Amino acid sequence: MKNTSTYALFALSLTMAIGQATAQNTSLSEGDITRKVDSLLGLMTLAEKVGQMNQYNGFWDVTGPVPAEGDAAGKYEHLRTGKVGSMLNVQGTAEVRKVQKIAVEESRLGIPLIIGFDVIHGYKTISPIPLAEAASWDMEAIRKSAGVAAAEAAASGINWTFAPMVDISRDPRWGRIMEGAGEDPYLGSKIAFARVKGFQGDDLAATHTVAACAKHFAAYGFSEAGRDYNTVDVGTSTLYNVIFPPFKATLDAGIKTFMNAFNELNGVPATGNAFLQRDILKGQWGFNGFVVSDWGSVNEMIAHGFAADGKQAAMLAANAGSDMDMESYHYVNHLESLVKEGKVEASLIDDAVRRILRVKYELGLMDDPYRYCDPEREKTVIGSTEHQELVLDMARKSIVLLKNEGDLLPLAKSGLDIALIGPLAADKDSPLGSWRLAADAGTAVSVLEGLQGYEGNAITHAAGPGLVLGEPSFIMETKINTTDRSGFEAAVAAAKNKDVVIMVLGEHGFQSGEGRSRTSLGLPGLQQELLEAVYAVNKKVVLVLMNGRPLTINWADEHIPAIVEAWHLGSQSGNAIAQVLYGDYNPSGKLPMTFPKDVGQIPLYYNHKNTGRPTQPAPDLVFWTHYIDQSNDPLYEFGYGLSYAKFRYSDLELSSAAVGAGGTVTVSCLLSNNGAYEGTEVVQLYIRDLVASRTRPVKELKGFQSIRLKPGESRRVSFTIAPSDLEFYSANNVWEAEPGEFEVFLGGSSSTELKGAFVYGK
Ligand code: BGC
């Protein structure tokens, strides 16, 4: 270890060489940063440069003694010798300070580490899973929710989140669907933008913001058959028009980092893909932040059959534009010799290091490496009342009312005898969902607790088979699939003669997420059987679904009068659900993803193409695009969601039937609330480009507005359609609006039929 006086002397000379900012002066101009990065780069050896490109997982119990041997010992030595630029999965100010101290005070140049963590939907205070948040269509709420996550993570020593995941996916079999915004590139782009703004705020060096990371670049959400890590093969139109837009939106929001992906894309692994990283991202889009690999994805190029060994994998990844290697060790082991052998240009290494150092400057780490390590702030910020209130609001906004026959909901607040049934009803862990690494297990408000907040009704709780409460999550995960019937009859008996039965069914919190692909999308375990048995003795059932993906719940849709989609809603889950069930909050969520009737229909998405044979030409003729055993229709379409208010759409008007190139069209309709409750409706605008150089979808979302109406109130809602709304990646391989006829639709879901038409650019 360097002694303190040597360190102090060296630090002084380093400060003079690179002109570090003083503690008061954290916001550096672009020019300042470039100058400082360049002068620091000039001091670095090749090994130190490669070190910046190396990221390690937290490697020992930093509160304990430094390991003496094994892999961890090697990593520790690397930290001291400047061979590590970043670490992930180190959390808490005390732990982060310890690793940071080694990098800053014991390595030759003392360059601080950037500390990464998967802060996906909250840090300790957990927000709804991202797919649920997407159902709110409320960008301000989503931005604030990401802000809560950032503030808590930053208070805990972290300065970089591996979020947002902006992978569009049309496949609910894919477990990671819960991490994204669903199937639509327009909604996905708006949400991607909001999340980046929420994480990064206006000032990256502020102590309540973190650098964001758009992942997984690119096309990971199109893994074949929804099987995680599987092959991706998609064409130009889908890549540019569907997959790229949310990534581009993160750039527009000023994102600092990207993560590449595990999958191959059209035969080339994303990690070694120069087209994605160099041509598109750093070339056409001018991204000046850095790209981190996914966990071990440099190494996985060997299994992909793209690299023969670790050295070749390092060469391919670095040349393709992957700036930082997460846990493959191939950069740290091979990059130096690859440069010396002329297989990787030294200028590419310089470019990668510049990108990484720039973000460190922007985060204020070079000014004060411990700026995120204040234990006092950690205590006050994490779990604050304000944060709990914000995630409660986000949770209420994420709930989607799928069915409400006979206005069974909202429930009366007194005089009811209620049975609360289902393995998830009292579960305090599942609502936290997947990807909540820092959360304390079992800290969500359960539905039972939420309902107990209302004292006017009697509640009989019977879990039924499926979960043993109080056990750790990974055990519960298996229990929900149980065939053990204990509790089954008791639950059915509890449902008899009650005024209403609330059943909380769905997926355990860890049944979605990474590595959790499913081939069937029904209710796992005995839950479907339980639902039917309860319904047989009491028809007044409210089904509350807790899940991380669309489910095939046809039977429930046919029989159960009220269905509430409550996803995995995070820390305040039970309170949000209770407020909706009792009408203290009128649901306004809309599905960000199609619910299929059958797994065999997947991929099923609203913005599909028309095909050459869209309709049955004559009765009994089979030669059209369909199934012989299932309809083409979804169970619930994209954009669908009810309210306790009753919204009606009418009177669509267009400002003109024809507009020249560059012109705009205004479209409006009358929205009325014919119900007894005040409510909010997400009014959606869709277009269809009827003839184009590359075929266009039958509908494409191009705008939405939340409108709040009192009972009996009507309002004209209007949207302006600009040329940019008509653009797509055309056969000329550019984004352009082609002249021609467009249909335009307004309504409360993607199945709306209220339409008009106009001609553009002719
Ligand atoms: C995931 C990434 C994540 C990384 C680090 C990988 O398995 O694909 O999304 O950020 O691990 O935890």
PDB file of N, CA and C in Angstrom, residues 544-623:
ATOM      1  N   VAL A 544     -58.356 -10.170  -8.360  1.00  0.00           N
ATOM      2  CA  VAL A 544     -57.230  -9.224  -8.396  1.00  0.00           C
ATOM      3  C   VAL A 544     -56.027 -10.015  -8.898  1.00  0.00           C
ATOM      4  N   LEU A 545     -55.503  -9.599 -10.040  1.00  0.00           N
ATOM      5  CA  LEU A 545     -54.364 -10.318 -10.626  1.00  0.00           C
ATOM      6  C   LEU A 545     -53.060  -9.664 -10.204  1.00  0.00           C
ATOM      7  N   MET A 546     -52.113 -10.510  -9.819  1.00  0.00           N
ATOM      8  CA  MET A 546     -50.756 -10.018  -9.521  1.00  0.00           C
ATOM      9  C   MET A 546     -49.821 -10.778 -10.448  1.00  0.00           C
ATOM     10  N   ASN A 547     -49.181 -10.087 -11.327  1.00  0.00           N
ATOM     11  CA  ASN A 547     -48.394 -10.806 -12.332  1.00  0.00           C
ATOM     12  C   ASN A 547     -47.403  -9.881 -13.011  1.00  0.00           C
ATOM     13  N   GLY A 548     -46.393 -10.498 -13.628  1.00  0.00           N
ATOM     14  CA  GLY A 548     -45.356  -9.704 -14.278  1.00  0.00           C
ATOM     15  C   GLY A 548     -45.459  -9.730 -15.784  1.00  0.00           C
ATOM     16  N   ARG A 549     -46.565 -10.246 -16.305  1.00  0.00           N
ATOM     17  CA  ARG A 549     -46.708 -10.378 -17.760  1.00  0.00           C
ATOM     18  C   ARG A 549     -48.182 -10.607 -18.081  1.00  0.00           C
ATOM     19  N   PRO A 550     -48.577 -10.411 -19.338  1.00  0.00           N
ATOM     20  CA  PRO A 550     -49.939 -10.771 -19.719  1.00  0.00           C
ATOM     21  C   PRO A 550     -50.209 -12.256 -19.461  1.00  0.00           C
ATOM     22  N   LEU A 551     -51.407 -12.569 -19.003  1.00  0.00           N
ATOM     23  CA  LEU A 551     -51.785 -13.960 -18.748  1.00  0.00           C
ATOM     24  C   LEU A 551     -52.972 -14.322 -19.630  1.00  0.00           C
ATOM     25  N   THR A 552     -53.124 -15.611 -19.900  1.00  0.00           N
ATOM     26  CA  THR A 552     -54.295 -16.075 -20.661  1.00  0.00           C
ATOM     27  C   THR A 552     -55.380 -16.447 -19.653  1.00  0.00           C
ATOM     28  N   ILE A 553     -56.299 -15.545 -19.424  1.00  0.00           N
ATOM     29  CA  ILE A 553     -57.312 -15.774 -18.392  1.00  0.00           C
ATOM     30  C   ILE A 553     -58.711 -15.790 -19.019  1.00  0.00           C
ATOM     31  N   ASN A 554     -58.860 -16.579 -20.069  1.00  0.00           N
ATOM     32  CA  ASN A 554     -60.138 -16.608 -20.797  1.00  0.00           C
ATOM     33  C   ASN A 554     -61.307 -17.015 -19.910  1.00  0.00           C
ATOM     34  N   TRP A 555     -61.076 -18.065 -19.113  1.00  0.00           N
ATOM     35  CA  TRP A 555     -62.189 -18.549 -18.275  1.00  0.00           C
ATOM     36  C   TRP A 555     -62.628 -17.449 -17.307  1.00  0.00           C
ATOM     37  N   ALA A 556     -61.670 -16.811 -16.717  1.00  0.00           N
ATOM     38  CA  ALA A 556     -61.999 -15.731 -15.774  1.00  0.00           C
ATOM     39  C   ALA A 556     -62.759 -14.623 -16.502  1.00  0.00           C
ATOM     40  N   ASP A 557     -62.307 -14.272 -17.694  1.00  0.00           N
ATOM     41  CA  ASP A 557     -62.967 -13.206 -18.433  1.00  0.00           C
ATOM     42  C   ASP A 557     -64.421 -13.578 -18.753  1.00  0.00           C
ATOM     43  N   GLU A 558     -64.653 -14.853 -19.013  1.00  0.00           N
ATOM     44  CA  GLU A 558     -66.008 -15.291 -19.348  1.00  0.00           C
ATOM     45  C   GLU A 558     -66.923 -15.317 -18.121  1.00  0.00           C
ATOM     46  N   HIS A 559     -66.373 -15.676 -16.969  1.00  0.00           N
ATOM     47  CA  HIS A 559     -67.235 -15.925 -15.808  1.00  0.00           C
ATOM     48  C   HIS A 559     -67.155 -14.895 -14.691  1.00  0.00           C
ATOM     49  N   ILE A 560     -65.961 -14.424 -14.389  1.00  0.00           N
ATOM     50  CA  ILE A 560     -65.782 -13.608 -13.188  1.00  0.00           C
ATOM     51  C   ILE A 560     -66.259 -12.180 -13.470  1.00  0.00           C
ATOM     52  N   PRO A 561     -67.142 -11.634 -12.656  1.00  0.00           N
ATOM     53  CA  PRO A 561     -67.708 -10.319 -13.002  1.00  0.00           C
ATOM     54  C   PRO A 561     -66.706  -9.152 -12.950  1.00  0.00           C
ATOM     55  N   ALA A 562     -65.761  -9.197 -12.024  1.00  0.00           N
ATOM     56  CA  ALA A 562     -64.834  -8.044 -11.938  1.00  0.00           C
ATOM     57  C   ALA A 562     -63.391  -8.529 -11.907  1.00  0.00           C
ATOM     58  N   ILE A 563     -62.561  -7.926 -12.761  1.00  0.00           N
ATOM     59  CA  ILE A 563     -61.137  -8.314 -12.822  1.00  0.00           C
ATOM     60  C   ILE A 563     -60.275  -7.055 -12.773  1.00  0.00           C
ATOM     61  N   VAL A 564     -59.324  -7.067 -11.839  1.00  0.00           N
ATOM     62  CA  VAL A 564     -58.438  -5.914 -11.649  1.00  0.00           C
ATOM     63  C   VAL A 564     -57.003  -6.367 -11.908  1.00  0.00           C
ATOM     64  N   GLU A 565     -56.345  -5.746 -12.881  1.00  0.00           N
ATOM     65  CA  GLU A 565     -54.943  -6.082 -13.166  1.00  0.00           C
ATOM     66  C   GLU A 565     -54.051  -5.255 -12.246  1.00  0.00           C
ATOM     67  N   ALA A 566     -53.440  -5.922 -11.269  1.00  0.00           N
ATOM     68  CA  ALA A 566     -52.642  -5.190 -10.277  1.00  0.00           C
ATOM     69  C   ALA A 566     -51.150  -5.535 -10.356  1.00  0.00           C
ATOM     70  N   TRP A 567     -50.714  -6.244 -11.350  1.00  0.00           N
ATOM     71  CA  TRP A 567     -49.285  -6.466 -11.587  1.00  0.00           C
ATOM     72  C   TRP A 567     -48.539  -6.779 -10.274  1.00  0.00           C
ATOM     73  N   HIS A 568     -47.257  -6.423 -10.257  1.00  0.00           N
ATOM     74  CA  HIS A 568     -46.498  -6.392  -9.003  1.00  0.00           C
ATOM     75  C   HIS A 568     -46.232  -4.917  -8.726  1.00  0.00           C
ATOM     76  N   LEU A 569     -46.949  -4.389  -7.752  1.00  0.00           N
ATOM     77  CA  LEU A 569     -47.044  -2.931  -7.604  1.00  0.00           C
ATOM     78  C   LEU A 569     -46.065  -2.301  -6.634  1.00  0.00           C
ATOM     79  N   GLY A 570     -45.203  -3.120  -6.025  1.00  0.00           N
ATOM     80  CA  GLY A 570     -44.164  -2.532  -5.184  1.00  0.00           C
ATOM     81  C   GLY A 570     -44.568  -2.368  -3.729  1.00  0.00           C
ATOM     82  N   SER A 571     -43.810  -1.519  -3.038  1.00  0.00           N
ATOM     83  CA  SER A 571     -43.928  -1.377  -1.578  1.00  0.00           C
ATOM     84  C   SER A 571     -45.347  -1.062  -1.111  1.00  0.00           C
ATOM     85  N   GLN A 572     -46.071  -0.251  -1.861  1.00  0.00           N
ATOM     86  CA  GLN A 572     -47.391   0.216  -1.423  1.00  0.00           C
ATOM     87  C   GLN A 572     -48.536  -0.561  -2.075  1.00  0.00           C
ATOM     88  N   SER A 573     -48.219  -1.719  -2.605  1.00  0.00           N
ATOM     89  CA  SER A 573     -49.182  -2.488  -3.384  1.00  0.00           C
ATOM     90  C   SER A 573     -50.572  -2.595  -2.746  1.00  0.00           C
ATOM     91  N   GLY A 574     -50.652  -3.134  -1.538  1.00  0.00           N
ATOM     92  CA  GLY A 574     -51.947  -3.396  -0.897  1.00  0.00           C
ATOM     93  C   GLY A 574     -52.759  -2.138  -0.683  1.00  0.00           C
ATOM     94  N   ASN A 575     -52.109  -1.043  -0.355  1.00  0.00           N
ATOM     95  CA  ASN A 575     -52.843   0.218  -0.165  1.00  0.00           C
ATOM     96  C   ASN A 575     -53.445   0.691  -1.487  1.00  0.00           C
ATOM     97  N   ALA A 576     -52.654   0.582  -2.557  1.00  0.00           N
ATOM     98  CA  ALA A 576     -53.143   1.024  -3.867  1.00  0.00           C
ATOM     99  C   ALA A 576     -54.343   0.174  -4.289  1.00  0.00           C
ATOM    100  N   ILE A 577     -54.234  -1.134  -4.095  1.00  0.00           N
ATOM    101  CA  ILE A 577     -55.313  -2.038  -4.518  1.00  0.00           C
ATOM    102  C   ILE A 577     -56.575  -1.761  -3.697  1.00  0.00           C
ATOM    103  N   ALA A 578     -56.414  -1.590  -2.394  1.00  0.00           N
ATOM    104  CA  ALA A 578     -57.580  -1.330  -1.544  1.00  0.00           C
ATOM    105  C   ALA A 578     -58.269  -0.025  -1.960  1.00  0.00           C
ATOM    106  N   GLN A 579     -57.480   0.992  -2.261  1.00  0.00           N
ATOM    107  CA  GLN A 579     -58.091   2.274  -2.657  1.00  0.00           C
ATOM    108  C   GLN A 579     -58.888   2.139  -3.951  1.00  0.00           C
ATOM    109  N   VAL A 580     -58.398   1.300  -4.847  1.00  0.00           N
ATOM    110  CA  VAL A 580     -59.132   1.087  -6.098  1.00  0.00           C
ATOM    111  C   VAL A 580     -60.388   0.253  -5.840  1.00  0.00           C
ATOM    112  N   LEU A 581     -60.272  -0.808  -5.046  1.00  0.00           N
ATOM    113  CA  LEU A 581     -61.435  -1.662  -4.802  1.00  0.00           C
ATOM    114  C   LEU A 581     -62.550  -0.887  -4.106  1.00  0.00           C
ATOM    115  N   TYR A 582     -62.174   0.059  -3.245  1.00  0.00           N
ATOM    116  CA  TYR A 582     -63.185   0.829  -2.517  1.00  0.00           C
ATOM    117  C   TYR A 582     -63.540   2.148  -3.204  1.00  0.00           C
ATOM    118  N   GLY A 583     -62.969   2.403  -4.346  1.00  0.00           N
ATOM    119  CA  GLY A 583     -63.357   3.598  -5.100  1.00  0.00           C
ATOM    120  C   GLY A 583     -62.741   4.890  -4.599  1.00  0.00           C
ATOM    121  N   ASP A 584     -61.777   4.806  -3.683  1.00  0.00           N
ATOM    122  CA  ASP A 584     -61.088   6.038  -3.292  1.00  0.00           C
ATOM    123  C   ASP A 584     -60.124   6.470  -4.386  1.00  0.00           C
ATOM    124  N   TYR A 585     -59.846   5.555  -5.266  1.00  0.00           N
ATOM    125  CA  TYR A 585     -59.086   5.913  -6.463  1.00  0.00           C
ATOM    126  C   TYR A 585     -59.779   5.244  -7.646  1.00  0.00           C
ATOM    127  N   ASN A 586     -60.106   6.046  -8.646  1.00  0.00           N
ATOM    128  CA  ASN A 586     -60.795   5.519  -9.827  1.00  0.00           C
ATOM    129  C   ASN A 586     -59.750   5.100 -10.860  1.00  0.00           C
ATOM    130  N   PRO A 587     -59.670   3.801 -11.177  1.00  0.00           N
ATOM    131  CA  PRO A 587     -58.572   3.341 -12.046  1.00  0.00           C
ATOM    132  C   PRO A 587     -58.613   3.968 -13.435  1.00  0.00           C
ATOM    133  N   SER A 588     -57.436   4.210 -13.979  1.00  0.00           N
ATOM    134  CA  SER A 588     -57.360   4.813 -15.318  1.00  0.00           C
ATOM    135  C   SER A 588     -56.263   4.169 -16.167  1.00  0.00           C
ATOM    136  N   GLY A 589     -55.667   3.068 -15.681  1.00  0.00           N
ATOM    137  CA  GLY A 589     -54.588   2.420 -16.425  1.00  0.00           C
ATOM    138  C   GLY A 589     -55.079   1.785 -17.723  1.00  0.00           C
ATOM    139  N   LYS A 590     -54.178   1.697 -18.678  1.00  0.00           N
ATOM    140  CA  LYS A 590     -54.466   1.085 -19.981  1.00  0.00           C
ATOM    141  C   LYS A 590     -53.336   0.112 -20.299  1.00  0.00           C
ATOM    142  N   LEU A 591     -53.677  -1.023 -20.854  1.00  0.00           N
ATOM    143  CA  LEU A 591     -52.667  -2.067 -21.071  1.00  0.00           C
ATOM    144  C   LEU A 591     -51.574  -1.620 -22.035  1.00  0.00           C
ATOM    145  N   PRO A 592     -50.303  -1.797 -21.653  1.00  0.00           N
ATOM    146  CA  PRO A 592     -49.201  -1.473 -22.559  1.00  0.00           C
ATOM    147  C   PRO A 592     -48.820  -2.670 -23.412  1.00  0.00           C
ATOM    148  N   MET A 593     -49.604  -3.741 -23.251  1.00  0.00           N
ATOM    149  CA  MET A 593     -49.275  -4.962 -23.975  1.00  0.00           C
ATOM    150  C   MET A 593     -50.544  -5.788 -24.163  1.00  0.00           C
ATOM    151  N   THR A 594     -50.647  -6.416 -25.323  1.00  0.00           N
ATOM    152  CA  THR A 594     -51.792  -7.256 -25.647  1.00  0.00           C
ATOM    153  C   THR A 594     -51.867  -8.478 -24.735  1.00  0.00           C
ATOM    154  N   PHE A 595     -53.046  -8.802 -24.262  1.00  0.00           N
ATOM    155  CA  PHE A 595     -53.268 -10.068 -23.552  1.00  0.00           C
ATOM    156  C   PHE A 595     -53.827 -11.072 -24.564  1.00  0.00           C
ATOM    157  N   PRO A 596     -53.084 -12.135 -24.860  1.00  0.00           N
ATOM    158  CA  PRO A 596     -53.591 -13.103 -25.833  1.00  0.00           C
ATOM    159  C   PRO A 596     -54.658 -14.007 -25.222  1.00  0.00           C
ATOM    160  N   LYS A 597     -55.399 -14.691 -26.094  1.00  0.00           N
ATOM    161  CA  LYS A 597     -56.330 -15.708 -25.602  1.00  0.00           C
ATOM    162  C   LYS A 597     -55.613 -17.017 -25.413  1.00  0.00           C
ATOM    163  N   ASP A 598     -54.559 -17.167 -26.182  1.00  0.00           N
ATOM    164  CA  ASP A 598     -53.912 -18.469 -26.260  1.00  0.00           C
ATOM    165  C   ASP A 598     -52.428 -18.252 -26.544  1.00  0.00           C
ATOM    166  N   VAL A 599     -51.590 -19.049 -25.927  1.00  0.00           N
ATOM    167  CA  VAL A 599     -50.154 -18.940 -26.166  1.00  0.00           C
ATOM    168  C   VAL A 599     -49.831 -19.136 -27.652  1.00  0.00           C
ATOM    169  N   GLY A 600     -50.639 -19.955 -28.316  1.00  0.00           N
ATOM    170  CA  GLY A 600     -50.403 -20.226 -29.737  1.00  0.00           C
ATOM    171  C   GLY A 600     -50.543 -18.998 -30.625  1.00  0.00           C
ATOM    172  N   GLN A 601     -51.171 -17.938 -30.118  1.00  0.00           N
ATOM    173  CA  GLN A 601     -51.317 -16.712 -30.936  1.00  0.00           C
ATOM    174  C   GLN A 601     -50.059 -15.833 -30.901  1.00  0.00           C
ATOM    175  N   ILE A 602     -49.179 -16.112 -29.961  1.00  0.00           N
ATOM    176  CA  ILE A 602     -48.015 -15.240 -29.737  1.00  0.00           C
ATOM    177  C   ILE A 602     -46.999 -15.398 -30.870  1.00  0.00           C
ATOM    178  N   PRO A 603     -46.407 -14.342 -31.388  1.00  0.00           N
ATOM    179  CA  PRO A 603     -46.570 -12.942 -30.986  1.00  0.00           C
ATOM    180  C   PRO A 603     -47.873 -12.322 -31.494  1.00  0.00           C
ATOM    181  N   LEU A 604     -48.601 -11.725 -30.564  1.00  0.00           N
ATOM    182  CA  LEU A 604     -49.867 -11.084 -30.897  1.00  0.00           C
ATOM    183  C   LEU A 604     -49.760  -9.642 -30.432  1.00  0.00           C
ATOM    184  N   TYR A 605     -49.874  -8.699 -31.367  1.00  0.00           N
ATOM    185  CA  TYR A 605     -49.672  -7.286 -31.017  1.00  0.00           C
ATOM    186  C   TYR A 605     -50.552  -6.452 -31.917  1.00  0.00           C
ATOM    187  N   TYR A 606     -50.932  -5.268 -31.401  1.00  0.00           N
ATOM    188  CA  TYR A 606     -51.963  -4.494 -32.104  1.00  0.00           C
ATOM    189  C   TYR A 606     -51.446  -3.913 -33.414  1.00  0.00           C
ATOM    190  N   ASN A 607     -50.160  -3.573 -33.453  1.00  0.00           N
ATOM    191  CA  ASN A 607     -49.631  -2.866 -34.634  1.00  0.00           C
ATOM    192  C   ASN A 607     -49.026  -3.860 -35.635  1.00  0.00           C
ATOM    193  N   HIS A 608     -49.835  -4.866 -35.929  1.00  0.00           N
ATOM    194  CA  HIS A 608     -49.391  -5.880 -36.883  1.00  0.00           C
ATOM    195  C   HIS A 608     -49.655  -5.399 -38.314  1.00  0.00           C
ATOM    196  N   LYS A 609     -49.169  -6.159 -39.268  1.00  0.00           N
ATOM    197  CA  LYS A 609     -49.401  -5.815 -40.677  1.00  0.00           C
ATOM    198  C   LYS A 609     -50.722  -6.434 -41.135  1.00  0.00           C
ATOM    199  N   ASN A 610     -51.208  -5.930 -42.236  1.00  0.00           N
ATOM    200  CA  ASN A 610     -52.513  -6.390 -42.727  1.00  0.00           C
ATOM    201  C   ASN A 610     -52.434  -7.755 -43.394  1.00  0.00           C
ATOM    202  N   THR A 611     -51.327  -8.077 -44.007  1.00  0.00           N
ATOM    203  CA  THR A 611     -51.101  -9.266 -44.849  1.00  0.00           C
ATOM    204  C   THR A 611     -51.886  -9.159 -46.156  1.00  0.00           C
ATOM    205  N   GLY A 612     -51.661 -10.094 -47.035  1.00  0.00           N
ATOM    206  CA  GLY A 612     -52.382 -10.124 -48.314  1.00  0.00           C
ATOM    207  C   GLY A 612     -53.748 -10.768 -48.187  1.00  0.00           C
ATOM    208  N   ARG A 613     -53.986 -11.450 -47.071  1.00  0.00           N
ATOM    209  CA  ARG A 613     -55.273 -12.132 -46.911  1.00  0.00           C
ATOM    210  C   ARG A 613     -55.877 -11.857 -45.537  1.00  0.00           C
ATOM    211  N   PRO A 614     -56.238 -10.602 -45.313  1.00  0.00           N
ATOM    212  CA  PRO A 614     -56.669 -10.226 -43.961  1.00  0.00           C
ATOM    213  C   PRO A 614     -58.063 -10.702 -43.568  1.00  0.00           C
ATOM    214  N   THR A 615     -58.942 -10.939 -44.529  1.00  0.00           N
ATOM    215  CA  THR A 615     -60.321 -11.312 -44.155  1.00  0.00           C
ATOM    216  C   THR A 615     -60.771 -12.565 -44.898  1.00  0.00           C
ATOM    217  N   GLN A 616     -61.746 -13.210 -44.307  1.00  0.00           N
ATOM    218  CA  GLN A 616     -62.259 -14.436 -44.926  1.00  0.00           C
ATOM    219  C   GLN A 616     -63.050 -14.052 -46.179  1.00  0.00           C
ATOM    220  N   PRO A 617     -62.657 -14.569 -47.326  1.00  0.00           N
ATOM    221  CA  PRO A 617     -63.307 -14.133 -48.564  1.00  0.00           C
ATOM    222  C   PRO A 617     -64.758 -14.621 -48.681  1.00  0.00           C
ATOM    223  N   ALA A 618     -65.053 -15.780 -48.129  1.00  0.00           N
ATOM    224  CA  ALA A 618     -66.417 -16.322 -48.191  1.00  0.00           C
ATOM    225  C   ALA A 618     -66.556 -17.358 -47.082  1.00  0.00           C
ATOM    226  N   PRO A 619     -67.776 -17.577 -46.619  1.00  0.00           N
ATOM    227  CA  PRO A 619     -67.939 -18.561 -45.541  1.00  0.00           C
ATOM    228  C   PRO A 619     -67.338 -19.897 -45.942  1.00  0.00           C
ATOM    229  N   ASP A 620     -66.722 -20.550 -45.008  1.00  0.00           N
ATOM    230  CA  ASP A 620     -66.112 -21.871 -45.213  1.00  0.00           C
ATOM    231  C   ASP A 620     -64.808 -21.855 -46.004  1.00  0.00           C
ATOM    232  N   LEU A 621     -64.384 -20.702 -46.474  1.00  0.00           N
ATOM    233  CA  LEU A 621     -63.084 -20.669 -47.167  1.00  0.00           C
ATOM    234  C   LEU A 621     -61.970 -20.476 -46.144  1.00  0.00           C
ATOM    235  N   VAL A 622     -61.008 -21.351 -46.191  1.00  0.00           N
ATOM    236  CA  VAL A 622     -59.965 -21.316 -45.153  1.00  0.00           C
ATOM    237  C   VAL A 622     -58.717 -20.533 -45.557  1.00  0.00           C
ATOM    238  N   PHE A 623     -58.673 -20.088 -46.804  1.00  0.00           N
ATOM    239  CA  PHE A 623     -57.408 -19.529 -47.286  1.00  0.00           C
ATOM    240  C   PHE A 623     -57.258 -18.044 -46.975  1.00  0.00           C
TER     241      PHE A 623
END
